[in-house]
PDB file of C-alpha atoms in Angstrom:
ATOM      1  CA  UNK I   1     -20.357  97.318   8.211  1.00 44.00           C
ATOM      2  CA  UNK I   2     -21.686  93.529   8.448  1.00 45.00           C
ATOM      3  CA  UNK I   3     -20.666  90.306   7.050  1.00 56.00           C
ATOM      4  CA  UNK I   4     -22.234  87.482   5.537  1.00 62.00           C
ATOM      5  CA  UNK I   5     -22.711  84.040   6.900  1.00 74.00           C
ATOM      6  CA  UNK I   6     -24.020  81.379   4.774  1.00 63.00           C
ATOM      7  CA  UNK I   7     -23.479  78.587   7.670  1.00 73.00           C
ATOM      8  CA  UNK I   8     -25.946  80.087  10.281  1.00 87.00           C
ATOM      9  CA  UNK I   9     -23.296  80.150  12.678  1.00 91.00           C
ATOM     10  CA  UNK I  10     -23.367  84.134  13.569  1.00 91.00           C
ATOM     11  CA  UNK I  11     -27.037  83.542  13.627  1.00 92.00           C
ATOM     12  CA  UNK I  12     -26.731  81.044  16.798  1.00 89.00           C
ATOM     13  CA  UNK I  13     -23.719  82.676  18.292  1.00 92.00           C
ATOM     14  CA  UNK I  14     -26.205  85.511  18.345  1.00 91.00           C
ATOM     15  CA  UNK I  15     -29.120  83.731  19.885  1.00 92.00           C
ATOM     16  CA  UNK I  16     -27.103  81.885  22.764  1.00 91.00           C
ATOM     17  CA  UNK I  17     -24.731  85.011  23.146  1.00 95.00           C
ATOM     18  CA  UNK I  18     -21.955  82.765  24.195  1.00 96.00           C
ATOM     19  CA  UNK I  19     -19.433  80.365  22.622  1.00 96.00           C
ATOM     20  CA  UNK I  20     -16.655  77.669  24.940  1.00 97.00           C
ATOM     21  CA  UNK I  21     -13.192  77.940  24.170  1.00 97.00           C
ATOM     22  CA  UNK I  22     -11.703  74.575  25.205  1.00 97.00           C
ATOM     23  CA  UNK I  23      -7.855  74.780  26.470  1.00 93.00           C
ATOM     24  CA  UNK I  24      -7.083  71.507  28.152  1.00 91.00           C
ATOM     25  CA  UNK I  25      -4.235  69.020  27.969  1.00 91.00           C
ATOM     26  CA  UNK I  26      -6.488  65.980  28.750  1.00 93.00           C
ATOM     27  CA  UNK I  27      -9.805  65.642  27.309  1.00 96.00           C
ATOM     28  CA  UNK I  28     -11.119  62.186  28.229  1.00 96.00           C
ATOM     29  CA  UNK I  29     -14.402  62.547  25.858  1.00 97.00           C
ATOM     30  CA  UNK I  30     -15.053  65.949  23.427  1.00 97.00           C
ATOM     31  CA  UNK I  31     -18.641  63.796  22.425  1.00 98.00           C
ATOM     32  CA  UNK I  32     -19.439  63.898  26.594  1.00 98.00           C
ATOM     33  CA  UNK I  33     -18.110  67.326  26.971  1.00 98.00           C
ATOM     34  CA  UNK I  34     -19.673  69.152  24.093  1.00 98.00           C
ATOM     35  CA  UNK I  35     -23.227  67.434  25.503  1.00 98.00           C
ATOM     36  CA  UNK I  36     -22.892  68.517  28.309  1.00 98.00           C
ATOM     37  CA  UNK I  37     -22.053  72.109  27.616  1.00 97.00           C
ATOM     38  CA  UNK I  38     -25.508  71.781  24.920  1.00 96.00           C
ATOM     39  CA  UNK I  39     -27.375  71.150  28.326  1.00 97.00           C
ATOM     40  CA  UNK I  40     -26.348  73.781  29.868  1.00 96.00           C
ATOM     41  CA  UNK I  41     -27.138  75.965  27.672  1.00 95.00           C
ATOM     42  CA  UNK I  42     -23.883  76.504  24.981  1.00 96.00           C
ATOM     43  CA  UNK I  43     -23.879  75.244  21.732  1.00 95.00           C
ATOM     44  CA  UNK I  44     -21.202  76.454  19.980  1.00 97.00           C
ATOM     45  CA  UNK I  45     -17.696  74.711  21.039  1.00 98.00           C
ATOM     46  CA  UNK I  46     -14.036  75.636  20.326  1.00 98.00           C
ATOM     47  CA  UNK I  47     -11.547  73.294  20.450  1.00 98.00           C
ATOM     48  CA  UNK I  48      -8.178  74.503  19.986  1.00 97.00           C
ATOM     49  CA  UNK I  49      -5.011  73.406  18.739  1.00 97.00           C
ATOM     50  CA  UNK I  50      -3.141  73.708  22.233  1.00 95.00           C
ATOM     51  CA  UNK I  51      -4.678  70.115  22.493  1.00 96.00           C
ATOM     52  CA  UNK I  52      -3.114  67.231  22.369  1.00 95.00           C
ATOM     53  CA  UNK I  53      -4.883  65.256  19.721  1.00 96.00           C
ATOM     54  CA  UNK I  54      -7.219  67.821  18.697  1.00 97.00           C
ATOM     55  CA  UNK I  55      -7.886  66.242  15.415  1.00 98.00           C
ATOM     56  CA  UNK I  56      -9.313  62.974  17.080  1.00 98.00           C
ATOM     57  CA  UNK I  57     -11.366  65.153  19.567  1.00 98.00           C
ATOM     58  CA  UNK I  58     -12.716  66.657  16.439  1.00 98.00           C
ATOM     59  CA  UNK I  59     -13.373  63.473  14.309  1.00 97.00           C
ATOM     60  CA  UNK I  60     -15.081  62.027  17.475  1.00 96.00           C
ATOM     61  CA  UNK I  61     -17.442  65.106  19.053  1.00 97.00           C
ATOM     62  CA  UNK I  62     -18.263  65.909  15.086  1.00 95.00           C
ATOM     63  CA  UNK I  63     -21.731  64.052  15.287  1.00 91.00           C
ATOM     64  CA  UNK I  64     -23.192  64.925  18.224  1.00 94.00           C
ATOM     65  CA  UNK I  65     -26.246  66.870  17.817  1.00 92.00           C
ATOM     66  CA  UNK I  66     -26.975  70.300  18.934  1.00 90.00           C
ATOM     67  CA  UNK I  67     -23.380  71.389  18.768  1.00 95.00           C
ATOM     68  CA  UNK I  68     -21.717  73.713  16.448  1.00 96.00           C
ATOM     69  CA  UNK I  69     -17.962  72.733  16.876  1.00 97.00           C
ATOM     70  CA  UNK I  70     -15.008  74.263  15.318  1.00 98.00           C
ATOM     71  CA  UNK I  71     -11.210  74.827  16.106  1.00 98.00           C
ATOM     72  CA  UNK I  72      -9.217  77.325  17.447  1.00 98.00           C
ATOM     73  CA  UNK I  73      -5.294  78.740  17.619  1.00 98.00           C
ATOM     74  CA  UNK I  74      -5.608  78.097  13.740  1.00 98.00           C
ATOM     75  CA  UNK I  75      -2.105  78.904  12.249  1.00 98.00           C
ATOM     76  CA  UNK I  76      -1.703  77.659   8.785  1.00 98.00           C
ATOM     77  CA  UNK I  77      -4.106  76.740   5.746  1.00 98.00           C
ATOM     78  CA  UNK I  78      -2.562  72.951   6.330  1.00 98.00           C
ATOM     79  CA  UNK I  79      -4.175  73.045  10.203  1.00 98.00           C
ATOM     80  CA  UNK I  80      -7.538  74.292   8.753  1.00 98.00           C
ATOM     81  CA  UNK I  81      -7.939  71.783   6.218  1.00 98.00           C
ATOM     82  CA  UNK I  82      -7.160  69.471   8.420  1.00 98.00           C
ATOM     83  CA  UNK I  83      -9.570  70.473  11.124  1.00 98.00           C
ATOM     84  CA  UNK I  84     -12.290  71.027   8.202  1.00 98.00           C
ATOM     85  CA  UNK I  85     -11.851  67.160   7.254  1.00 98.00           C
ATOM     86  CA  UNK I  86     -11.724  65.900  10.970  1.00 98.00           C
ATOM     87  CA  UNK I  87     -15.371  67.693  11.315  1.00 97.00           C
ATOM     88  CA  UNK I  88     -14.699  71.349  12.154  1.00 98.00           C
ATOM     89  CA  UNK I  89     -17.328  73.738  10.999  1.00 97.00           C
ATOM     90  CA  UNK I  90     -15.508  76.744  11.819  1.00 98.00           C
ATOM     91  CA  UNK I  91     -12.190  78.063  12.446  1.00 98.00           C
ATOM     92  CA  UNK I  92     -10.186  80.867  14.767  1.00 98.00           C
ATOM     93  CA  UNK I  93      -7.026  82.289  15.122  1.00 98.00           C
ATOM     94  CA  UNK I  94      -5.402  84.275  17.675  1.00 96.00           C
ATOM     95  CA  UNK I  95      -4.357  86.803  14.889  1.00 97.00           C
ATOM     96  CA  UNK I  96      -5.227  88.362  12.000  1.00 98.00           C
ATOM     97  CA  UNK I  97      -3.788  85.494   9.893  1.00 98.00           C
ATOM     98  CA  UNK I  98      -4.344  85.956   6.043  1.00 98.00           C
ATOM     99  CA  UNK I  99      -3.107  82.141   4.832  1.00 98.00           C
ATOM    100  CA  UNK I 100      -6.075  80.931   7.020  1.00 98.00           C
ATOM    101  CA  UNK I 101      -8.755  83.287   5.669  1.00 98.00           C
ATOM    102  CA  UNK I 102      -8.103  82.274   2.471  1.00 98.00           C
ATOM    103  CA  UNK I 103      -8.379  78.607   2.944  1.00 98.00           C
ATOM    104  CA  UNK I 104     -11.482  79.844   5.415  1.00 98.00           C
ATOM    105  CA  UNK I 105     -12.892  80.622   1.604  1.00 97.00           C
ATOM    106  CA  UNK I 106     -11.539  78.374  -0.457  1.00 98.00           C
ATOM    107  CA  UNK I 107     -13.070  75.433   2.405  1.00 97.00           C
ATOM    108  CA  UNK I 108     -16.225  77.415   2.715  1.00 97.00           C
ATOM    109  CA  UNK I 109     -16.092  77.432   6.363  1.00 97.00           C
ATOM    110  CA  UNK I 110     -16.537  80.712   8.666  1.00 97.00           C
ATOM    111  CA  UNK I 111     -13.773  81.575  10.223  1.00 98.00           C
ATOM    112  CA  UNK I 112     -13.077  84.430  13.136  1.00 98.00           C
ATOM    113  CA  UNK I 113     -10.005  86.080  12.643  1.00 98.00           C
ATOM    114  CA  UNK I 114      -7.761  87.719  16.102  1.00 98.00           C
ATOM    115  CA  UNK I 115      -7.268  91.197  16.262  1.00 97.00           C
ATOM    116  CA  UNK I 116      -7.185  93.863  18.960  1.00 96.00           C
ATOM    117  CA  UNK I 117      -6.229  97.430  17.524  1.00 96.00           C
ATOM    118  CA  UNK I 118      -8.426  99.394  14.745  1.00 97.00           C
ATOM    119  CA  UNK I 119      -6.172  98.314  12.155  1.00 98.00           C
ATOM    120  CA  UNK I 120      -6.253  94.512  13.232  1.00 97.00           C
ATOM    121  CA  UNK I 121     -10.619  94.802  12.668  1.00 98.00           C
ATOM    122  CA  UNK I 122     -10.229  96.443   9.739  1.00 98.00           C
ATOM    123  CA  UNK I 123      -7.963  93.787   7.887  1.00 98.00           C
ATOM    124  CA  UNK I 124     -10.019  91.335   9.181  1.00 98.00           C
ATOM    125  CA  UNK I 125     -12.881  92.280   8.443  1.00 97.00           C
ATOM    126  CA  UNK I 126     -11.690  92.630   5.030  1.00 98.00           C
ATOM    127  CA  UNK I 127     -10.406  89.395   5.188  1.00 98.00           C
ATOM    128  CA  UNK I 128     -14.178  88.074   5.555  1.00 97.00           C
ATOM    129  CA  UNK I 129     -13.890  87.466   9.262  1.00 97.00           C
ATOM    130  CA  UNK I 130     -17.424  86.617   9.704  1.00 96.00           C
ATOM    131  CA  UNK I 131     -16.987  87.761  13.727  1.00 97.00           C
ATOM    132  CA  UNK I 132     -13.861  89.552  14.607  1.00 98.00           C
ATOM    133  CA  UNK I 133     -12.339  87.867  17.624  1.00 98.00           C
ATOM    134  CA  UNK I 134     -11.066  90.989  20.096  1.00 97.00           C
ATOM    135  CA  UNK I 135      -7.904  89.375  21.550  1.00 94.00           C
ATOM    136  CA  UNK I 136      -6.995  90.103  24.473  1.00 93.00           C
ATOM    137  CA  UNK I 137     -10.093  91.394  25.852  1.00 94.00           C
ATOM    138  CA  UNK I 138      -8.957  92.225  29.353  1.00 91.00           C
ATOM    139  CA  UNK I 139      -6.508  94.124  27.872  1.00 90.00           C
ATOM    140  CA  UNK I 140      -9.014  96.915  27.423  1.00 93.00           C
ATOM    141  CA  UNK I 141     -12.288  95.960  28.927  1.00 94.00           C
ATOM    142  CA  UNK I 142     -15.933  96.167  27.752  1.00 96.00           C
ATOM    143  CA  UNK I 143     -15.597 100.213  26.889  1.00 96.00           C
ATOM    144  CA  UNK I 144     -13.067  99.294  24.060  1.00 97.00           C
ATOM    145  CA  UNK I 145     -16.004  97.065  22.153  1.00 96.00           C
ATOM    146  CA  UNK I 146     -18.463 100.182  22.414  1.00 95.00           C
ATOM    147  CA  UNK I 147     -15.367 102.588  20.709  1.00 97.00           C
ATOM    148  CA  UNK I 148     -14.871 100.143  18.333  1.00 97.00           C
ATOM    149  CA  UNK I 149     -18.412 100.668  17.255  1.00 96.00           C
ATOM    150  CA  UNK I 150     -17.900 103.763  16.309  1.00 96.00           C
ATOM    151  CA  UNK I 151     -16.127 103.435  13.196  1.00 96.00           C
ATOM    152  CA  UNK I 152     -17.177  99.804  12.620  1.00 97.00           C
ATOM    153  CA  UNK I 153     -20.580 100.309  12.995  1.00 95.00           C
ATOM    154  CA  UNK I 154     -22.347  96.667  12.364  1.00 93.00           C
ATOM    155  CA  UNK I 155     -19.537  94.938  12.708  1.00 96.00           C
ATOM    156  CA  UNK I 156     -20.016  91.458  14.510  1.00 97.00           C
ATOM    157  CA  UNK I 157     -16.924  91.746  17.294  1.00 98.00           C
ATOM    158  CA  UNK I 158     -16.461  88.782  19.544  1.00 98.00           C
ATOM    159  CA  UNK I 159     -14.410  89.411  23.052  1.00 97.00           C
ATOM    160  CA  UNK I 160     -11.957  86.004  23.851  1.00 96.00           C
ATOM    161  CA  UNK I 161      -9.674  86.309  27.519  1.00 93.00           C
ATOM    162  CA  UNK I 162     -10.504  87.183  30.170  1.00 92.00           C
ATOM    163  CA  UNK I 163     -14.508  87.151  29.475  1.00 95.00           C
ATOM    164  CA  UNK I 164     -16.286  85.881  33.103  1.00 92.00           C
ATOM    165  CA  UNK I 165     -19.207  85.495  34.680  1.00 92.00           C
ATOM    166  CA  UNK I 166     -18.677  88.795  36.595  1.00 93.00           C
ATOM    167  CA  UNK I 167     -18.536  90.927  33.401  1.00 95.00           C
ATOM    168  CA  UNK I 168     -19.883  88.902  30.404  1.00 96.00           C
ATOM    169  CA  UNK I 169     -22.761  91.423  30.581  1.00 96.00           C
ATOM    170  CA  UNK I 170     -20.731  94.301  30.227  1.00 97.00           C
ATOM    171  CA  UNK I 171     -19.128  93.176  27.296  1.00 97.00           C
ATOM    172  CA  UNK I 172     -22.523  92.402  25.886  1.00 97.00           C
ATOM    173  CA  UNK I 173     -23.924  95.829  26.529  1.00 96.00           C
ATOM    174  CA  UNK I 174     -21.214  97.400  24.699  1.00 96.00           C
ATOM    175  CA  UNK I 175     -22.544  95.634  21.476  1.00 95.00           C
ATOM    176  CA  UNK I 176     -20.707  92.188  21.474  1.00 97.00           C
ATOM    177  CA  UNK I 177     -22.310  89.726  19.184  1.00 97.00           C
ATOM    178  CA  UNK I 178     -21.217  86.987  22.224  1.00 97.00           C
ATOM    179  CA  UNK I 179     -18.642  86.544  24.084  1.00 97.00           C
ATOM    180  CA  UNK I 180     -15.817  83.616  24.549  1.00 97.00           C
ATOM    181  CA  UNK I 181     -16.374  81.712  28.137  1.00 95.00           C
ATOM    182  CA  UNK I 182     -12.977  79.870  28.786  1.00 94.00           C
ATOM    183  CA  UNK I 183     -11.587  78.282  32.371  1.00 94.00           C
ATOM    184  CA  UNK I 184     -14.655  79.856  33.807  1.00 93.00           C
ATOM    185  CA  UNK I 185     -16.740  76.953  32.189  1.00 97.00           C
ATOM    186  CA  UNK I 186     -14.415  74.840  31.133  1.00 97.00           C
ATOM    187  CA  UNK I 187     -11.584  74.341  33.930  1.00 97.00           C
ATOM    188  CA  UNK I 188      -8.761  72.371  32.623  1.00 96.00           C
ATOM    189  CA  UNK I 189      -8.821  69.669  35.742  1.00 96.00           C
ATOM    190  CA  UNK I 190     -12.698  69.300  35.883  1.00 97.00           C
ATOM    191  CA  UNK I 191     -12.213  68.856  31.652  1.00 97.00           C
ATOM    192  CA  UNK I 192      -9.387  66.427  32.449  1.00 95.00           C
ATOM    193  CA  UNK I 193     -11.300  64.309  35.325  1.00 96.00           C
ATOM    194  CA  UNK I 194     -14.642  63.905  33.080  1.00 97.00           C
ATOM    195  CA  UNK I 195     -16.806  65.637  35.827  1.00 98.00           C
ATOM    196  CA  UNK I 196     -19.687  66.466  32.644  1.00 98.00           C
ATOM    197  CA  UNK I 197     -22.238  67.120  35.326  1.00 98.00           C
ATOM    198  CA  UNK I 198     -19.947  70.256  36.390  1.00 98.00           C
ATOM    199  CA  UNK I 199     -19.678  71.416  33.593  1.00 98.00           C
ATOM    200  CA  UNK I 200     -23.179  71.737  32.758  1.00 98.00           C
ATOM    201  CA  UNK I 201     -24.065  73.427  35.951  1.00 98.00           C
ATOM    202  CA  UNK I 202     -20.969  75.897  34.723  1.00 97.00           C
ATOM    203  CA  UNK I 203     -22.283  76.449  31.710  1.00 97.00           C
ATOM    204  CA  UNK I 204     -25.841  77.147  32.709  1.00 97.00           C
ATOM    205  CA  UNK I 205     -25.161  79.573  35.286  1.00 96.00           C
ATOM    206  CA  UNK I 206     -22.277  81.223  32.996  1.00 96.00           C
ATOM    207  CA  UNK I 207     -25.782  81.377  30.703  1.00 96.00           C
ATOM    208  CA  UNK I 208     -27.921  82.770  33.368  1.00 96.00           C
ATOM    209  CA  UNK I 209     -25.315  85.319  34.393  1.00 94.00           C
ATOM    210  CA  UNK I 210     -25.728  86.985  30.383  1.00 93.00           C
TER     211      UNK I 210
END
């Protein structure tokens, strides 16, 4: 089973074998903080709805070069459109969330859908989840990725919570297409203070830990 992506984005997800998810209620500059994550090595960014002003984060890290940024915690086709117009390029949710796959399609915008059990993959995969988003993915641990395989053979899966430098490789050996780096990387206080130089050093050895 595979999907097709248009946008490139499973293509780069692929090549840096990592994406940020972004969960902070302060962030001074998204422009400063998505360079500095592209320096050290990450260029795909999620931002995610849990933030205050999210939409303005978007608008204004939506130019910077080198960075694929899109939104997560996506809930309703009204939040995706309005990510989409504030510069998004690509959308999650924490579920399996038809309303948003649809206006994933009708926006022409990947989007990775939530799921956790063998049902979950399967409707989102159907749904046109470009990468299915494994959700909790403590909750089971690498092994669960590699039975998953099995009858979704292809099938791009993407572990988010509790992903760390201590077993990102795991998860990647049992056939993740990348995985999700959160507070690991991106620690709400060092996000909040603007400490950018941090952050890169995070992000490069989260890198050199895959």
């Amino acid at each position: 089973m595979t999907t097709d992506d248009p946008s490139g984005l499973l293509d780069a997800l692929a090549a840096d074998r990592a994406l940020t998810v972004v969960r902070a209620p302060d962030l001074p500059d998204a422009a400063a903080l998505c360079r500095a994550l592209a320096e050290g090595g990450i260029r795909t960014v999620e931002l995610t709805f849990t933030t205050p002003d999210v939409l303005g984060h978007l608008e204004r890290a939506a130019s910077v070069e080198g960075t694929n940024l899109g939104v997560g915690t996506v809930r309703s086709a009204a939040q995706a459109r309005d990510a989409v117009n504030a510069g998004a390029r690509f959308l999650v949710t924490p579920d399996v969330n038809e309303e948003v796959a649809q206006a994933a399609r009708d926006l022409g915008v990947p989007v990775f859908l939530g799921a956790l059990t063998p049902t979950d993959v399967a409707r989102a995969a159907a749904l046109g989840s470009v990468a299915v988003k494994i959700f909790p993915a403590r909750a089971f641990g690498p092994g669960y990725l590699k039975d998953l395989h099995g009858p979704f053979p292809g099938l791009p899966l993407l572990p988010s919570g509790g992903v760390s430098e201590a077993n990102a490789r795991e998860f990647l050996g049992a056939g993740a297409v990348a995985v999700c780096a959160g507070t690991s990387v991106v620690p709400p206080d060092t996000v909040a203070a603007g400490d950018w130089a941090d952050i890169t050093v995070r992000a490069a050895r989260f890198v050199a830990a895959l």
